[in-house]
PDB file of C-alpha atoms and ligand atoms in Angstrom:
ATOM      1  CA  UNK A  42      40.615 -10.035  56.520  1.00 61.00           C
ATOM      2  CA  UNK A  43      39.644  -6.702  58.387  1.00 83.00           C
ATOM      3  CA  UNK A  44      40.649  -3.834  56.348  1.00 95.00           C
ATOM      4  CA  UNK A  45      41.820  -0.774  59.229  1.00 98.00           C
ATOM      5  CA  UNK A  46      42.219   2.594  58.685  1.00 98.00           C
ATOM      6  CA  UNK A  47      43.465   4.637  61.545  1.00 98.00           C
ATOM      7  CA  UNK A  48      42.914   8.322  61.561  1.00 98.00           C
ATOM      8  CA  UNK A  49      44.534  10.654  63.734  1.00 98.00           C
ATOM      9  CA  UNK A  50      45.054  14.937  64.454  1.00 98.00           C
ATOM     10  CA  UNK A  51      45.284  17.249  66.691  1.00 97.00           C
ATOM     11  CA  UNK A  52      41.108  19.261  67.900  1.00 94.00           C
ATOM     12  CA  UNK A  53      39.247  20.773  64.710  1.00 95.00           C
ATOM     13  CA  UNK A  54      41.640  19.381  61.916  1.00 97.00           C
ATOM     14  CA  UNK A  55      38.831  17.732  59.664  1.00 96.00           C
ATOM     15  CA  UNK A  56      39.591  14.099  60.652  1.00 97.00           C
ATOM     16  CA  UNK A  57      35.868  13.700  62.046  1.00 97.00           C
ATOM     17  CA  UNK A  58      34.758  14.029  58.736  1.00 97.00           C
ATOM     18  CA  UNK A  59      37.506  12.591  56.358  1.00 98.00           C
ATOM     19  CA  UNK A  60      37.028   9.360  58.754  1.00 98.00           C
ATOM     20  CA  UNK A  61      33.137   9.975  58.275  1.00 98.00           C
ATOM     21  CA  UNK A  62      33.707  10.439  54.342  1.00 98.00           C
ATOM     22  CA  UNK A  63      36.411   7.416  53.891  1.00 98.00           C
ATOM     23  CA  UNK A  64      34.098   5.068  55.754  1.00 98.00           C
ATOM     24  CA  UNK A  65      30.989   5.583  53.659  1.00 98.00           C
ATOM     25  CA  UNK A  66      33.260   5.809  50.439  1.00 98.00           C
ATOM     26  CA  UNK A  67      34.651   2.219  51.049  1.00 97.00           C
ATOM     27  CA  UNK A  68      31.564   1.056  53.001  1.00 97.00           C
ATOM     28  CA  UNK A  69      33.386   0.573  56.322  1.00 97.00           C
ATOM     29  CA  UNK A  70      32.191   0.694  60.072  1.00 97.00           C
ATOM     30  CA  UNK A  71      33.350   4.244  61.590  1.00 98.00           C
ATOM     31  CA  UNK A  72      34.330   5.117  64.982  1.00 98.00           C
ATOM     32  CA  UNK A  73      35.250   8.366  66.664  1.00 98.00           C
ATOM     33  CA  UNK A  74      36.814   7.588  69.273  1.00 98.00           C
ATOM     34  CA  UNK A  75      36.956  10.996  70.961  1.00 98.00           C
ATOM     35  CA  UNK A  76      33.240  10.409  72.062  1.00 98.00           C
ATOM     36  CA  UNK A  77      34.471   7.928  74.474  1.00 98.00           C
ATOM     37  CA  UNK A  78      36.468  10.232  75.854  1.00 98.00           C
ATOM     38  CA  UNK A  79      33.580  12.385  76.156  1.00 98.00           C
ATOM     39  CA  UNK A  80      31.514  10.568  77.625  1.00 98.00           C
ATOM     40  CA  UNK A  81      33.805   9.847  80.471  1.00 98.00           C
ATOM     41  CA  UNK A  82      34.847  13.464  80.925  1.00 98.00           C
ATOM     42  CA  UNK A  83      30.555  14.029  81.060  1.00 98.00           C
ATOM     43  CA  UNK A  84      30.423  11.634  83.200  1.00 98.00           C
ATOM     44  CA  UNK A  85      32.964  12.839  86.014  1.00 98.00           C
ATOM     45  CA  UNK A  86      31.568  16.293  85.650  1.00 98.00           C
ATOM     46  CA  UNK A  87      28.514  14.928  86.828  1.00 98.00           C
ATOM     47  CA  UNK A  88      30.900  13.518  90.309  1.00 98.00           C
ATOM     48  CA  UNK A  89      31.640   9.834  88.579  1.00 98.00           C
ATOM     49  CA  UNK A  90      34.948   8.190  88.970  1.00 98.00           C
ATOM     50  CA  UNK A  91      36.753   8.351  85.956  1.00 98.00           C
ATOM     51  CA  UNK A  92      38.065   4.561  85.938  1.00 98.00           C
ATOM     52  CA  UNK A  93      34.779   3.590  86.956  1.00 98.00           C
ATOM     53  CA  UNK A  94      32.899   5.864  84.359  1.00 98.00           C
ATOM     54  CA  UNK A  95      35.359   4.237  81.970  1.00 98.00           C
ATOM     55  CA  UNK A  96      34.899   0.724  82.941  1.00 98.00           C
ATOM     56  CA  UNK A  97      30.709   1.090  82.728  1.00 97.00           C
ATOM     57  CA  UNK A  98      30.402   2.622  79.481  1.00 97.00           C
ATOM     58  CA  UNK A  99      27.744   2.216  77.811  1.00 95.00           C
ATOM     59  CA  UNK A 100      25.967   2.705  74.020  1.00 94.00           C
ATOM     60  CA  UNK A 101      23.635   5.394  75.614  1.00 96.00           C
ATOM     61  CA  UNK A 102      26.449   7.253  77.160  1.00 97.00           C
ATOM     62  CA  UNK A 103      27.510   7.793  73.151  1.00 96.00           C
ATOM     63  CA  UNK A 104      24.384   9.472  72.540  1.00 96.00           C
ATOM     64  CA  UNK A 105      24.333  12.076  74.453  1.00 96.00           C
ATOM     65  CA  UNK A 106      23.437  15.517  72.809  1.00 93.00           C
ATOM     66  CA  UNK A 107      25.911  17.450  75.083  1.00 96.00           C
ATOM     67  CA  UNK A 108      29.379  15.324  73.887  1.00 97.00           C
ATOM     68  CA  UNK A 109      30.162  18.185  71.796  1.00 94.00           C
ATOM     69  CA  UNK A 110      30.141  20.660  73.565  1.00 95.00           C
ATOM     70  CA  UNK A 111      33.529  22.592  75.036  1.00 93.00           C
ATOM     71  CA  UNK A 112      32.839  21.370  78.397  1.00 96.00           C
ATOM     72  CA  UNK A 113      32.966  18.069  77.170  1.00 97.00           C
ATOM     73  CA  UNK A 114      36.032  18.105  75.288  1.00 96.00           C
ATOM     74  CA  UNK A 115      38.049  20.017  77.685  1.00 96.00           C
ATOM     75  CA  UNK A 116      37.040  16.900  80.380  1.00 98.00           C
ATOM     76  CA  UNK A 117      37.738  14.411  78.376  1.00 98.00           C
ATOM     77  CA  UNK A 118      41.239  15.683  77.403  1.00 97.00           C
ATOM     78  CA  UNK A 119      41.638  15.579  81.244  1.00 97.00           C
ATOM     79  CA  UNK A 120      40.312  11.931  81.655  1.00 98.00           C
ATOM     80  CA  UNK A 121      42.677  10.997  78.376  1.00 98.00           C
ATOM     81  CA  UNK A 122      45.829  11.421  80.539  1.00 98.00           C
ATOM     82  CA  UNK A 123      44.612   8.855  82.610  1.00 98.00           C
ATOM     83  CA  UNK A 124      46.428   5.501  82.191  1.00 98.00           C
ATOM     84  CA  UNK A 125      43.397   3.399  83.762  1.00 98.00           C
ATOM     85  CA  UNK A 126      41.457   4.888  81.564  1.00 98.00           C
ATOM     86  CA  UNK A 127      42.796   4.409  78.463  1.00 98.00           C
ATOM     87  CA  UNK A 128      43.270   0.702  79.578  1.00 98.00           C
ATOM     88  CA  UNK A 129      39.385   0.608  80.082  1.00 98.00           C
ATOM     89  CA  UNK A 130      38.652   1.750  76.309  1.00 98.00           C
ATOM     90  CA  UNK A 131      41.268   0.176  74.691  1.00 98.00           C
ATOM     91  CA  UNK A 132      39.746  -3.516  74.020  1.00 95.00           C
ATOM     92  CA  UNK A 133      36.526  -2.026  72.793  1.00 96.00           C
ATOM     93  CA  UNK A 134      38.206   0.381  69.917  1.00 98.00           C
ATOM     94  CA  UNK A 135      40.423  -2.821  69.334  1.00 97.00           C
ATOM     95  CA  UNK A 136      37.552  -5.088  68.700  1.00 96.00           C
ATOM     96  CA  UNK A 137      36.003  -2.509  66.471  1.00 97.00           C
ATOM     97  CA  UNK A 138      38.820  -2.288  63.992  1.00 97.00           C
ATOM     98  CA  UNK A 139      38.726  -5.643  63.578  1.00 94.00           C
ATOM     99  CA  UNK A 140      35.085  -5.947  62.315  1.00 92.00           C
ATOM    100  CA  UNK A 141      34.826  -8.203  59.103  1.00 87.00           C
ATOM    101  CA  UNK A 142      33.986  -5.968  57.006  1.00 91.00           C
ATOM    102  CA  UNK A 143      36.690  -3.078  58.242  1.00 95.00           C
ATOM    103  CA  UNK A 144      36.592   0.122  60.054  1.00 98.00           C
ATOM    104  CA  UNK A 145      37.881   3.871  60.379  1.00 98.00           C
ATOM    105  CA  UNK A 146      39.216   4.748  63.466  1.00 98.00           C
ATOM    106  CA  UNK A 147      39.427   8.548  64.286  1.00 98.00           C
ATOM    107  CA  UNK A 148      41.349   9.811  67.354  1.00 98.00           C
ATOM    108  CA  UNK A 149      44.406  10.799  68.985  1.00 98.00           C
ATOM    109  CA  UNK A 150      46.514   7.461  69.213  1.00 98.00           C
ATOM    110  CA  UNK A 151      44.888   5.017  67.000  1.00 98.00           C
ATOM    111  CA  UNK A 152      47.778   4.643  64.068  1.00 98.00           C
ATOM    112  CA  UNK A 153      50.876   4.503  67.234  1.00 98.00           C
ATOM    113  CA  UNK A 154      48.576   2.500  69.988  1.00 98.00           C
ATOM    114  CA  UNK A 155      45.645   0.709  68.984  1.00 98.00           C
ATOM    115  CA  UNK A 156      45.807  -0.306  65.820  1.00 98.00           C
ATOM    116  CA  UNK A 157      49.654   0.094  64.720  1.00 98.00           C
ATOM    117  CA  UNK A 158      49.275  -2.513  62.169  1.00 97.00           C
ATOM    118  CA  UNK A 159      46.661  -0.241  60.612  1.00 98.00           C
ATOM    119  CA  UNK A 160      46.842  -0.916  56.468  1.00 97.00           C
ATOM    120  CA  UNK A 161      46.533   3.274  56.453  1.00 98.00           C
ATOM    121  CA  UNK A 162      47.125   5.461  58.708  1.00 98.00           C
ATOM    122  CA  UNK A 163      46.560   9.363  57.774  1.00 98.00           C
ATOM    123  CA  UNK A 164      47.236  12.305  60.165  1.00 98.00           C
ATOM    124  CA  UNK A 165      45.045  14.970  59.558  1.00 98.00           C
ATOM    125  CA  UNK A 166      46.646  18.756  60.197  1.00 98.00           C
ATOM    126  CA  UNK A 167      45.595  22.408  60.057  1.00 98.00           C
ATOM    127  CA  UNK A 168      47.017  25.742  61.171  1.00 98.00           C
ATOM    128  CA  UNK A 169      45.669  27.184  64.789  1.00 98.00           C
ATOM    129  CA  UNK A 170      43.757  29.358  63.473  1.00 98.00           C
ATOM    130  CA  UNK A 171      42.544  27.767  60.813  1.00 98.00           C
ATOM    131  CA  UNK A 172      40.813  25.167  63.018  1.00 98.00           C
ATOM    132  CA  UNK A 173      40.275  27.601  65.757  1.00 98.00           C
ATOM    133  CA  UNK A 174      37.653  29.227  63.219  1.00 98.00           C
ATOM    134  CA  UNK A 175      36.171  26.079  61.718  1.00 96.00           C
ATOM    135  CA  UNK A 176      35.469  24.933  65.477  1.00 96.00           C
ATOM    136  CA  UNK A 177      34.368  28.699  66.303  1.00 97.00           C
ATOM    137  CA  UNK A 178      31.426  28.530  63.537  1.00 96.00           C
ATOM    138  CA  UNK A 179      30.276  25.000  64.106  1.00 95.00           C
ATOM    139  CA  UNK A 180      29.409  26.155  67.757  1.00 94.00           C
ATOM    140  CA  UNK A 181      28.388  29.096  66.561  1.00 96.00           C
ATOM    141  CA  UNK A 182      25.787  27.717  64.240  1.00 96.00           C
ATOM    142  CA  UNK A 183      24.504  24.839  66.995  1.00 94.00           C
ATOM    143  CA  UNK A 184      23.944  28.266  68.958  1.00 95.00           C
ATOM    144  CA  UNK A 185      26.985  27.604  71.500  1.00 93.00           C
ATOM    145  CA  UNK A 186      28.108  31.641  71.996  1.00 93.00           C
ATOM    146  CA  UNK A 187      31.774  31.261  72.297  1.00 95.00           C
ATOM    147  CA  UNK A 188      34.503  34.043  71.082  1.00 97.00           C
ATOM    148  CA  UNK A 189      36.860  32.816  68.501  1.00 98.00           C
ATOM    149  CA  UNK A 190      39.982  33.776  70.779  1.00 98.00           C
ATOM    150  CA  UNK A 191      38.416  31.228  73.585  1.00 97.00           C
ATOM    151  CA  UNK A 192      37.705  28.122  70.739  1.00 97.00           C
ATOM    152  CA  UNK A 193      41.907  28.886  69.906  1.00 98.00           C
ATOM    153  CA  UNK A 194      43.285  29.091  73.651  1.00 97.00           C
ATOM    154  CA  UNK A 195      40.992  26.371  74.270  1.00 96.00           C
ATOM    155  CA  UNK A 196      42.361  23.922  71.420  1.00 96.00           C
ATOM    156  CA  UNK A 197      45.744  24.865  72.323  1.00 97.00           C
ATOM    157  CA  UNK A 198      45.226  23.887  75.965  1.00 97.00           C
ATOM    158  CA  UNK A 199      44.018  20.742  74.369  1.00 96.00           C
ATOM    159  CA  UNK A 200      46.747  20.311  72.205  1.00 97.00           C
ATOM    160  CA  UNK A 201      49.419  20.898  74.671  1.00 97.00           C
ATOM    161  CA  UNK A 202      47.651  18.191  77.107  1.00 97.00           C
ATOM    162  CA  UNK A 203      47.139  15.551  74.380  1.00 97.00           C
ATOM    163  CA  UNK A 204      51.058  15.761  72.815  1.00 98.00           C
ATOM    164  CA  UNK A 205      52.610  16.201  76.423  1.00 98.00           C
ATOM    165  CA  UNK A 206      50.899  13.023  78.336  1.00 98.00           C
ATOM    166  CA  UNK A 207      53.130  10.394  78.974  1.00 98.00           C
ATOM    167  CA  UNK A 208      50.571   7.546  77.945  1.00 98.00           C
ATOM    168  CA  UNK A 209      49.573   7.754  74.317  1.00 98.00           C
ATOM    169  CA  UNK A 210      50.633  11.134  73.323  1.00 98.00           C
ATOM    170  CA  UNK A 211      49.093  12.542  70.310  1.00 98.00           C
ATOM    171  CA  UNK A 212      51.571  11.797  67.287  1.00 98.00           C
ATOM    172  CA  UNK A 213      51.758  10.627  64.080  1.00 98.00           C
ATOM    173  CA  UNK A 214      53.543   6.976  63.699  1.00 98.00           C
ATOM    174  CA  UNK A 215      56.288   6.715  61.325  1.00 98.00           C
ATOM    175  CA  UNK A 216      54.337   5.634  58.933  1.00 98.00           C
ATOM    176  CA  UNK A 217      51.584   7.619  58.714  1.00 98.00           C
ATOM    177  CA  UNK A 218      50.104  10.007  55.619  1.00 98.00           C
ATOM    178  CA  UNK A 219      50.089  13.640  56.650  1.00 98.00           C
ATOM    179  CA  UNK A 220      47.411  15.395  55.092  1.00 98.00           C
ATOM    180  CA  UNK A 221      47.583  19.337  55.922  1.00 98.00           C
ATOM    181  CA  UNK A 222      44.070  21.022  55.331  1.00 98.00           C
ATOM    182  CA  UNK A 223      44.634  24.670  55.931  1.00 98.00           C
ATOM    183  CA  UNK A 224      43.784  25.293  52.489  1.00 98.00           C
ATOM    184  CA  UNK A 225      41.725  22.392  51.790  1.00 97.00           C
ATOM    185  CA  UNK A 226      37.909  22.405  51.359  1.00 96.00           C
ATOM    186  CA  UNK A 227      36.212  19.704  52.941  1.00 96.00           C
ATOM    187  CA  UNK A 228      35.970  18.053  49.954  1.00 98.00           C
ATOM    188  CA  UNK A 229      39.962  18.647  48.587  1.00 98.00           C
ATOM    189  CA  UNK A 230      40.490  16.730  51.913  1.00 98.00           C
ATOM    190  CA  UNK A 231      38.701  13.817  51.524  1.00 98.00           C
ATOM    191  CA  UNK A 232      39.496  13.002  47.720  1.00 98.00           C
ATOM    192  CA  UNK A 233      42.840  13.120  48.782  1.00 98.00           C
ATOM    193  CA  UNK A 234      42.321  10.726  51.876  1.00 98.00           C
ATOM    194  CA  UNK A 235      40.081   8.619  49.729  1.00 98.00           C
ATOM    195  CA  UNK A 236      43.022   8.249  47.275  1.00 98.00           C
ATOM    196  CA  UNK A 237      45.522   7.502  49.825  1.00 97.00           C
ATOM    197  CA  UNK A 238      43.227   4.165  50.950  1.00 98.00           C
ATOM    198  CA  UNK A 239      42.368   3.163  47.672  1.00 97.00           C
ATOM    199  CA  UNK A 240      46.293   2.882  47.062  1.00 96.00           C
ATOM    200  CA  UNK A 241      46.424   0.297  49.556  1.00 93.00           C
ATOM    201  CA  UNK A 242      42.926  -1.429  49.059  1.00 87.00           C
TER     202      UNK A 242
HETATM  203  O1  C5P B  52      38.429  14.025  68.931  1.00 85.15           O
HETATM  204  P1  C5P B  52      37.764  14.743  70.087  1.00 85.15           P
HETATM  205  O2  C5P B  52      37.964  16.229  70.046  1.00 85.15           O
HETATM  206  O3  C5P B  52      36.329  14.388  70.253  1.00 85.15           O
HETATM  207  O4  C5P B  52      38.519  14.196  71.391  1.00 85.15           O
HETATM  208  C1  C5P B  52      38.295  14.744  72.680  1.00 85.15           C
HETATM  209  C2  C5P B  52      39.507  14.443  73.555  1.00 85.15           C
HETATM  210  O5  C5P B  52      39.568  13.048  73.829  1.00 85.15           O
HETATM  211  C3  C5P B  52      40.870  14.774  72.936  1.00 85.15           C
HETATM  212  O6  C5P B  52      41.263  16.125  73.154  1.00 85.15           O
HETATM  213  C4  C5P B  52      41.795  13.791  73.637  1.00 85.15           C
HETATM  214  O7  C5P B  52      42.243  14.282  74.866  1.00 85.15           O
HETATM  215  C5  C5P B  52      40.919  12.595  73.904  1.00 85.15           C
HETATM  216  N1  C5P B  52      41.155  11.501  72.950  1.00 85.15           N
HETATM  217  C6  C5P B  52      42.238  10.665  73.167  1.00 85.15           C
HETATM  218  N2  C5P B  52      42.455   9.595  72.361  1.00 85.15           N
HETATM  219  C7  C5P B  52      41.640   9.331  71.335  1.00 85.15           C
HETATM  220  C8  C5P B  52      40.533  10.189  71.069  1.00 85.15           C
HETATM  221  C9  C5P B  52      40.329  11.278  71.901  1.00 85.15           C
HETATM  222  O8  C5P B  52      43.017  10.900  74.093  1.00 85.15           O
HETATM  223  N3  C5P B  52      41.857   8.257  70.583  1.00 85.15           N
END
């Protein structure tokens, strides 16, 4: 039976990498579903249609070396409100989390819309500033010159657009784990996300 674990958080919380972490830990498929998002927000900054973009996804379109970049994220947040959209992605991150062998979904709406039967479901948290900093010196170090005042207005623009859209707003579902990293390392984080799967394994 497929094994799903949904992981969701608001921009720069650590769930990339706890997803990352929990999936090689149990030996499950990963996929971060923000790069869809991505990818269609590249996409219609380039003058695509953002239904169509959606609709004619393909595996090369993940690949690109630009998806994390602010530009990037700040489209696809845009394209996320979207309803057609979302419609167009929604089969494919379905169909993933139920591989055979399991998989860790990491997103915005994966524990409340596409996978609510989820076995886990963990929301991953941090403070503003704490992830406004952790985003700040990731670009900084892939040589992306931001200041760390735009990475926080930036996140909370983010933020406020992914919690306040009407289709799939960024929550956590009832039953989700809340795991608050402000003062977690990396690591603290993902023994404690590991431990919350291997409850339910
Ligand atoms: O997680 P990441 O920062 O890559 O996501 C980029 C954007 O894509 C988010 O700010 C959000 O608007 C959108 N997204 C979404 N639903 C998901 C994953 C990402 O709406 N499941």
């Amino acid at each position: 039976m497929a094994f799903t674990v949904a992981v969701d958080g608001p921009a720069a919380a650590g769930k990339g990498t706890v997803a990352r972490a929990v999936a090689e830990h149990f030996g499950l498929a990963h996929l971060d579903t923000g790069a869809l998002y991505r990818a269609v927000g590249l996409k219609v900054l380039e003058g695509a249609d953002p239904v169509d973009a959606a609709r004619s996804l393909t595996p090369a379109d993940l690949e690109r070396s630009d998806l994390r970049t602010p530009e990037a994220a700040d489209a696809a947040s845009k394209v996320a409100t979207i309803p057609e959209v979302r419609a167009a992605l929604r089969d494919f991150q379905r169909a993933f989390a139920r591989r055979a062998g399991g998989a860790v979904l990491d997103g915005r709406d994966i524990g409340t819309v596409i996978c609510p039967d989820a076995e886990v479901k963990l929301f991953i948290i941090a403070s503003d500033e704490v992830r406004a900093e952790r985003r700040w010196k990731e670009l900084r170090e892939r040589g992306i010159n931001v200041t760390l005042a735009d990475v926080l207005a930036e996140l909370r623009e983010r933020d406020r657009r992914d919690t306040t859209r009407t289709d799939s707003p960024l929550r956590p579902a009832e039953d989700a784990i809340i795991i608050d990293t402000t003062h977690l390392t990396i690591d603290e984080a993902i023994a404690r996300a590991v431990a919350e799967v291997e409850k339910r394994l």
